[in-house]
Amino acid sequence: MRSLRDDEQEIGDLGTPVSAGRRPAVIRIGRQGAGGASLRWKPPAAEAIDPRALLGYLRACLRREAVHTHTVLLGHLDGDTCACLPGGTEPLFTGGDRAPVGPAAARVVRLAARHGQALRYGYPLVILGEGADRAALPLLTVDVQAVEDPAFPDAPRLRAIGPPDVNAALLERLGATDPEDLFELRTRLRSGPQGPHLDGRVADLAVKVRTLLSRLEIERVDDIDPAATRDAPRDPVDGAHNVAVLFRAGPGARPGGEVPEPGTVEAVLADLDPTEQDGIDPGAIGDTALQALLRGPGGAGPDPAPARGARAGDEHDGDPVPLSAFPLDQARYAALCAAMTDGLTAVAAPPGTGVHDLVDAVVRTAVGAGQRVLVCGRTEHDVREVLRRAEGGHPVMRVGGKEHRAAEARLIGRLLAEHGGAPPRAEDPAAHRAELARHWSVVRAVWDEMDGMAAGGYELAHLALERELGIADGWDPDRLFTPERGGPEYWLPRAERAFAGGLGAFQHRSAIRRELGLGTDPETLARLCATARLESRWRAALDRRTRHAPLGELTERLREAQERHRGIGARCLAVAVEPRLWRGRPALENRLETLNWHHGPGWPGMDGLIEVLPAWACRTDQVRALPSRAGLFDLVVVLGAERTRVCELLPALHRANRALVVGDPAHPGPASALEPDEERRALAAAGLAADRLDERGLRHGTGSALRAAARAVDEPLWLDEHSGAPPLLAETASRHCYGGRVAVSTAPDPGGGPAFEWRDVAGVCEAAPGLSYINREEAYRAAVVVDEIDEHLPRGRTIAVVAPTQPQVALLRRLLRPRTFRHRVVVGGPDLLGGDLDHTDITVLSPLLARGAPAIIERRVRRMGHLWSAVLTRTGQRLVVVGDRSHWEAGDGPLAELVAVPENAPDGACRALVDRLREAGTRVRLQQTVEGWTADLVVRFGARRLLILLDREPDGRRLRRLMARGDALNRITGDPVVVVPAWRCLADPDRLVREILGAR
């Protein structure tokens, strides 16, 4: 591939030489908290949130929500946790004020009082799940209280103390997590019974239960008859049983000294409790990332404590020198710099933008600098990716629940075996780091050079267009400003003085009339001034542009510097890790011995181990597996922050001096099962204002860890280059979900077929119980489409079937469950694509809406940003939409854009080049797709074919992506590929065409 640039020999005679202009400022990604003073207005410092009040509020919300979402496993039925109630007429949901209990239920009552847990009554019982995860969950629940009844002195009676509710734990199991659904289901359930008599109330309850079971696609094992409940399930098969149960829910009190198991609600509550011995101490958070979160943007407070192992030689121009196993782009490097220096960094990372590569580079850089780092992943997939990328570079200790202690012991045993015997060969770390910094300085210098080159070309393209417009109006600067007459810098001050008037104006007007042949009326003089200014800017920009090295040379220099940097980086990491492991053998042996005899949770021997092993990883809800000490780590990285609650974020930030919080900004955040009144009571008890917590993103149930972190910094950073989804899909997601911030660098798969298909079906959008809807025709057709795709798809692929509402998902599951597929087929809602299922090969989308759909469901589905983001960015090969095409293409969402015919109207530079190429006798076609890649122009002359890419890029990052596209086109097609600066199409078209036709 060849880039036609603008050396002086290529451009030709520029006329009168002009003095060298000042080089334009390099376009670089600034990082938060670094560099000189910002000219952007900053808001006044926000008042810090009282940590004790916030901790109390979050504890209350988390504890109550744990009651709503409590799960009873089938094996615990009729045990100490859950008991079936005697059969007969359902006592509480039909308006009764007392419920009898048997001996088993009385035991549950006693244990709930002993452990401080809530008592919940439920009907009917639903059994579902597979294997050890099978659950026994009632459909309807209500809080109850045990009261003494003189008529039954041997057993307490149950009295309802709250409103009836739909079991949020059951809904979560079924995938019905939309808060609007939960709100509407609660509203309909609590509507009054039909009729004043018991028979009417029983009939009303039966109708409501049967309707809900139908809406949730739950089979009825028994006939649902509240007048004749059973005392136990006849057979524990999946479905709804006509049985009422009593169970204890929520976290309970722990015996003194007992350490909660990490990953449980009890562990998070213990971390959030300042009265706990190992809870968050509000007086000790001054130097932690938690303090940065609470004081907000621009808040006054101490800077983060100096990082352990930091060396002055580790920085270049005040920025860290990274260690990375892959080439870092500027966006990831900006995030890494912020993570290594700022107290709190928020990074918006849409799917496919390389978040795990960023985390790996941050961890390697921190470990190489002798710092401790903890990575908290929202899901097991996140943690596995961290461990996978670290293999062969440095050990990462995975901690969490009891299931991870054996793996911890195995890793320690392996490290003892690998790092025993003689000490590692002595090497000079300073020499390695100096070489690392030298190669990284070359990378940054080339970045700066390319930024300057791209910025200059972008400026020249705009100036060239203005210049062409002036020439068309008769103001040709090449005719006016010749070497004999003088350049624009000579005539501009004379024209300004002539225009201003005064004593010397007559002399300047005479010179203009005599030498330039122009009139001296005010309008002509004003136009002369404007033309001279434009020509001065043009010649100065052109002079700056020609001072850059050729683009091909810069690209090769960058590639070589990055390769050398990665090579020496691996050695720097080994020099930092190996001596530490060898010196730390006693700590490794001590922890291994502790694990052999201490089998419960706790931290014996862990402090010494953290000094030896600087990199640790766990799920975000398992942070309690590590000692709860302020600033235990230099840096904590929180992955999947868009799905992480604030109550889980705080313990992680408390354990580190700095924090990097990363997530997808299109996701609305985790839903809450709390009722509004319950959350308001928690706010009032803590003395906090709802609007203040909303403003800071700290409110339980309406925010996320990412939102809280983004509102606590001046400005979040962005990862802005997507790779993974087909360009057609990912570019649509960028425009509709991320404000056009994300560029796409996915390599097309020419043999993979079209990236987007539509199977048209005009269904009917029907209302379902709750605030939800279903489209049956669409679901039946989607099931047929899945069969067709499964039959012809190559083996080893994954098919995801996605719908926006739970009833549609449940219907799709019921239709697909009996079928046998050759491939893996998964069905779910908007959150299916994400978490452990990070991507899919084929996505079948049932978008639900059809002609005549009610406005309420129209608004709800169209504003599901996380649905569109997931299906457009996590689909690797093809998106197949099964729905009413005419309805969707009439709107303005992403599906409407995908079905629309793209408009490829050429701009002025492209038109000028096409005209000259055709005048030269070539055949030219615009916007042609070649092997999946798009070329701006395809030029044919004789038997030859030439592919042209126009350079309109405003910065170096986009310019490098353009060059990568050109290299790929050249490799795939074998045809010459030429990158042409857009400005030369206007300013120097004749010479440019000769160079294009002579390209090899």
GROMACS .gro file of C-alpha atoms in nm, residues 90-307:
model
  218
   90GLU     CA    1  -5.559  -2.032   5.219
   91PRO     CA    2  -5.561  -1.804   5.527
   92LEU     CA    3  -5.382  -1.475   5.452
   93PHE     CA    4  -5.413  -1.371   5.086
   94THR     CA    5  -5.789  -1.431   5.104
   95GLY     CA    6  -5.831  -1.175   5.381
   96GLY     CA    7  -5.784  -1.383   5.695
   97ASP     CA    8  -5.595  -1.241   5.992
   98ARG     CA    9  -5.448  -1.562   6.135
   99ALA     CA   10  -5.275  -1.866   5.987
  100PRO     CA   11  -5.221  -2.190   6.178
  101VAL     CA   12  -4.879  -2.355   6.185
  102GLY     CA   13  -4.769  -2.712   6.238
  103PRO     CA   14  -4.466  -2.843   6.428
  104ALA     CA   15  -4.227  -2.792   6.134
  105ALA     CA   16  -4.341  -2.432   6.083
  106ALA     CA   17  -4.315  -2.366   6.458
  107ARG     CA   18  -3.949  -2.468   6.437
  108VAL     CA   19  -3.895  -2.222   6.153
  109VAL     CA   20  -4.055  -1.948   6.366
  110ARG     CA   21  -3.822  -2.021   6.658
  111LEU     CA   22  -3.509  -2.023   6.439
  112ALA     CA   23  -3.609  -1.695   6.268
  113ALA     CA   24  -3.640  -1.527   6.610
  114ARG     CA   25  -3.307  -1.673   6.722
  115HIS     CA   26  -3.119  -1.557   6.409
  116GLY     CA   27  -3.296  -1.222   6.367
  117GLN     CA   28  -3.440  -1.310   6.026
  118ALA     CA   29  -3.768  -1.207   5.864
  119LEU     CA   30  -4.057  -1.449   5.840
  120ARG     CA   31  -4.227  -1.479   5.500
  121TYR     CA   32  -4.541  -1.664   5.403
  122GLY     CA   33  -4.600  -1.775   5.045
  123TYR     CA   34  -4.852  -1.943   4.816
  124PRO     CA   35  -4.857  -2.133   4.582
  125LEU     CA   36  -4.524  -2.315   4.587
  126VAL     CA   37  -4.329  -2.323   4.259
  127ILE     CA   38  -4.049  -2.576   4.203
  128LEU     CA   39  -3.801  -2.507   3.923
  129GLY     CA   40  -3.437  -2.544   3.828
  130GLU     CA   41  -3.192  -2.826   3.767
  131GLY     CA   42  -2.960  -3.034   3.982
  132ALA     CA   43  -2.838  -2.888   4.308
  133ASP     CA   44  -2.977  -2.550   4.205
  134ARG     CA   45  -3.343  -2.660   4.216
  135ALA     CA   46  -3.546  -2.409   4.412
  136ALA     CA   47  -3.878  -2.408   4.596
  137LEU     CA   48  -4.017  -2.054   4.572
  138PRO     CA   49  -4.372  -1.935   4.635
  139LEU     CA   50  -4.534  -1.717   4.370
  140LEU     CA   51  -4.689  -1.471   4.617
  141THR     CA   52  -4.527  -1.368   4.946
  142VAL     CA   53  -4.604  -1.149   5.244
  143ASP     CA   54  -4.420  -1.057   5.564
  144VAL     CA   55  -4.570  -1.230   5.867
  145GLN     CA   56  -4.532  -1.217   6.241
  146ALA     CA   57  -4.581  -1.495   6.493
  147VAL     CA   58  -4.843  -1.409   6.756
  148GLU     CA   59  -4.975  -1.603   7.050
  149ASP     CA   60  -5.335  -1.719   7.034
  150PRO     CA   61  -5.506  -1.821   7.360
  151ALA     CA   62  -5.715  -2.068   7.166
  152PHE     CA   63  -5.397  -2.248   7.049
  153PRO     CA   64  -5.146  -2.225   7.337
  154ASP     CA   65  -4.916  -2.496   7.195
  155ALA     CA   66  -4.837  -2.325   6.862
  156PRO     CA   67  -4.808  -1.963   6.744
  157ARG     CA   68  -5.030  -1.819   6.474
  158LEU     CA   69  -4.914  -1.612   6.176
  159ARG     CA   70  -5.037  -1.261   6.109
  160ALA     CA   71  -4.960  -1.063   5.790
  161ILE     CA   72  -4.774  -0.737   5.866
  162GLY     CA   73  -4.725  -0.602   5.516
  163PRO     CA   74  -4.883  -0.590   5.171
  164PRO     CA   75  -4.887  -0.901   4.952
  165ASP     CA   76  -4.609  -0.918   4.698
  166VAL     CA   77  -4.497  -1.109   4.390
  167ASN     CA   78  -4.188  -1.307   4.481
  168ALA     CA   79  -3.892  -1.114   4.336
  169ALA     CA   80  -3.665  -1.418   4.376
  170LEU     CA   81  -3.893  -1.624   4.153
  171LEU     CA   82  -3.916  -1.343   3.895
  172GLU     CA   83  -3.538  -1.315   3.888
  173ARG     CA   84  -3.508  -1.689   3.825
  174LEU     CA   85  -3.748  -1.651   3.533
  175GLY     CA   86  -3.565  -1.348   3.391
  176ALA     CA   87  -3.837  -1.093   3.473
  177THR     CA   88  -3.608  -0.825   3.613
  178ASP     CA   89  -3.760  -0.514   3.455
  179PRO     CA   90  -3.866  -0.283   3.742
  180GLU     CA   91  -4.171  -0.164   3.544
  181ASP     CA   92  -4.295  -0.524   3.525
  182LEU     CA   93  -4.249  -0.572   3.899
  183PHE     CA   94  -4.430  -0.246   3.977
  184GLU     CA   95  -4.731  -0.333   3.763
  185LEU     CA   96  -4.753  -0.690   3.894
  186ARG     CA   97  -4.752  -0.558   4.249
  187THR     CA   98  -5.022  -0.305   4.164
  188ARG     CA   99  -5.252  -0.564   4.010
  189LEU     CA  100  -5.197  -0.810   4.292
  190ARG     CA  101  -5.292  -0.553   4.555
  191SER     CA  102  -5.612  -0.447   4.386
  192GLY     CA  103  -5.897  -0.535   4.622
  193PRO     CA  104  -6.065  -0.878   4.619
  194GLN     CA  105  -6.387  -0.908   4.424
  195GLY     CA  106  -6.679  -0.930   4.671
  196PRO     CA  107  -6.713  -0.895   5.047
  197HIS     CA  108  -6.746  -1.268   5.120
  198LEU     CA  109  -6.482  -1.537   5.159
  199ASP     CA  110  -6.597  -1.723   4.850
  200GLY     CA  111  -6.544  -1.410   4.639
  201ARG     CA  112  -6.199  -1.349   4.783
  202VAL     CA  113  -6.096  -1.710   4.726
  203ALA     CA  114  -6.215  -1.697   4.367
  204ASP     CA  115  -6.037  -1.367   4.310
  205LEU     CA  116  -5.710  -1.507   4.445
  206ALA     CA  117  -5.743  -1.818   4.226
  207VAL     CA  118  -5.792  -1.602   3.916
  208LYS     CA  119  -5.493  -1.382   3.999
  209VAL     CA  120  -5.264  -1.678   4.066
  210ARG     CA  121  -5.366  -1.862   3.750
  211THR     CA  122  -5.321  -1.548   3.542
  212LEU     CA  123  -4.974  -1.486   3.684
  213LEU     CA  124  -4.869  -1.847   3.631
  214SER     CA  125  -4.986  -1.828   3.271
  215ARG     CA  126  -4.806  -1.497   3.215
  216LEU     CA  127  -4.483  -1.642   3.359
  217GLU     CA  128  -4.519  -1.967   3.160
  218ILE     CA  129  -4.524  -2.181   3.477
  219GLU     CA  130  -4.704  -2.511   3.445
  220ARG     CA  131  -4.961  -2.606   3.712
  221VAL     CA  132  -4.886  -2.940   3.874
  222ASP     CA  133  -5.199  -2.910   4.093
  223ASP     CA  134  -5.522  -2.733   4.030
  224ILE     CA  135  -5.480  -2.394   4.197
  225ASP     CA  136  -5.759  -2.393   4.454
  226PRO     CA  137  -5.707  -2.158   4.754
  227ALA     CA  138  -6.006  -2.324   4.925
  228ALA     CA  139  -5.828  -2.662   4.942
  229THR     CA  140  -5.452  -2.626   4.971
  230ARG     CA  141  -5.232  -2.930   5.025
  231ASP     CA  142  -4.997  -2.981   5.321
  232ALA     CA  143  -4.703  -3.089   5.100
  233PRO     CA  144  -4.622  -3.139   4.730
  234ARG     CA  145  -4.736  -3.476   4.603
  235ASP     CA  146  -4.431  -3.506   4.379
  236PRO     CA  147  -4.141  -3.254   4.363
  237VAL     CA  148  -4.171  -3.194   3.988
  238ASP     CA  149  -4.127  -2.859   3.820
  239GLY     CA  150  -4.431  -2.634   3.827
  240ALA     CA  151  -4.683  -2.476   4.065
  241HIS     CA  152  -4.810  -2.678   4.361
  242ASN     CA  153  -5.123  -2.591   4.559
  243VAL     CA  154  -4.917  -2.560   4.879
  244ALA     CA  155  -4.856  -2.273   5.123
  245VAL     CA  156  -4.519  -2.239   5.296
  246LEU     CA  157  -4.350  -2.043   5.573
  247PHE     CA  158  -3.979  -1.958   5.536
  248ARG     CA  159  -3.721  -1.737   5.699
  249ALA     CA  160  -3.558  -1.485   5.468
  250GLY     CA  161  -3.274  -1.241   5.458
  251PRO     CA  162  -2.941  -1.228   5.640
  252GLY     CA  163  -2.934  -1.345   5.999
  253ALA     CA  164  -2.730  -1.257   6.303
  254ARG     CA  165  -2.393  -1.432   6.322
  255PRO     CA  166  -2.260  -1.588   6.639
  256GLY     CA  167  -1.978  -1.389   6.795
  257GLY     CA  168  -1.651  -1.418   6.610
  258GLU     CA  169  -1.797  -1.606   6.311
  259VAL     CA  170  -1.661  -1.475   5.980
  260PRO     CA  171  -1.920  -1.456   5.699
  261GLU     CA  172  -1.849  -1.649   5.383
  262PRO     CA  173  -1.734  -1.416   5.099
  263GLY     CA  174  -1.992  -1.379   4.823
  264THR     CA  175  -2.287  -1.371   5.062
  265VAL     CA  176  -2.506  -1.081   5.165
  266GLU     CA  177  -2.379  -1.123   5.520
  267ALA     CA  178  -2.022  -1.059   5.402
  268VAL     CA  179  -2.116  -0.735   5.222
  269LEU     CA  180  -2.317  -0.619   5.525
  270ALA     CA  181  -2.022  -0.690   5.754
  271ASP     CA  182  -1.798  -0.478   5.530
  272LEU     CA  183  -2.048  -0.191   5.536
  273ASP     CA  184  -2.089  -0.197   5.916
  274PRO     CA  185  -1.862   0.050   6.101
  275THR     CA  186  -1.942  -0.126   6.429
  276GLU     CA  187  -1.792  -0.451   6.302
  277GLN     CA  188  -1.434  -0.519   6.400
  278ASP     CA  189  -1.338  -0.553   6.034
  279GLY     CA  190  -1.594  -0.320   5.878
  280ILE     CA  191  -1.530   0.007   5.697
  281ASP     CA  192  -1.396   0.264   5.942
  282PRO     CA  193  -1.521   0.609   5.830
  283GLY     CA  194  -1.229   0.768   6.012
  284ALA     CA  195  -0.970   0.577   5.810
  285ILE     CA  196  -1.083   0.646   5.453
  286GLY     CA  197  -0.898   0.974   5.407
  287ASP     CA  198  -0.634   0.838   5.166
  288THR     CA  199  -0.846   0.579   4.991
  289ALA     CA  200  -1.038   0.571   4.665
  290LEU     CA  201  -1.355   0.565   4.873
  291GLN     CA  202  -1.280   0.917   4.990
  292ALA     CA  203  -1.244   1.029   4.627
  293LEU     CA  204  -1.587   0.881   4.554
  294LEU     CA  205  -1.757   1.050   4.848
  295ARG     CA  206  -1.608   1.397   4.806
  296GLY     CA  207  -1.714   1.415   4.441
  297PRO     CA  208  -1.573   1.611   4.145
  298GLY     CA  209  -1.343   1.900   4.237
  299GLY     CA  210  -1.377   1.807   4.604
  300ALA     CA  211  -1.104   1.916   4.835
  301GLY     CA  212  -0.908   1.640   4.996
  302PRO     CA  213  -0.565   1.485   5.022
  303ASP     CA  214  -0.399   1.337   4.716
  304PRO     CA  215  -0.361   0.962   4.706
  305ALA     CA  216  -0.075   0.826   4.913
  306PRO     CA  217   0.247   0.760   4.720
  307ALA     CA  218   0.233   0.421   4.557
   0.00000   0.00000   0.00000
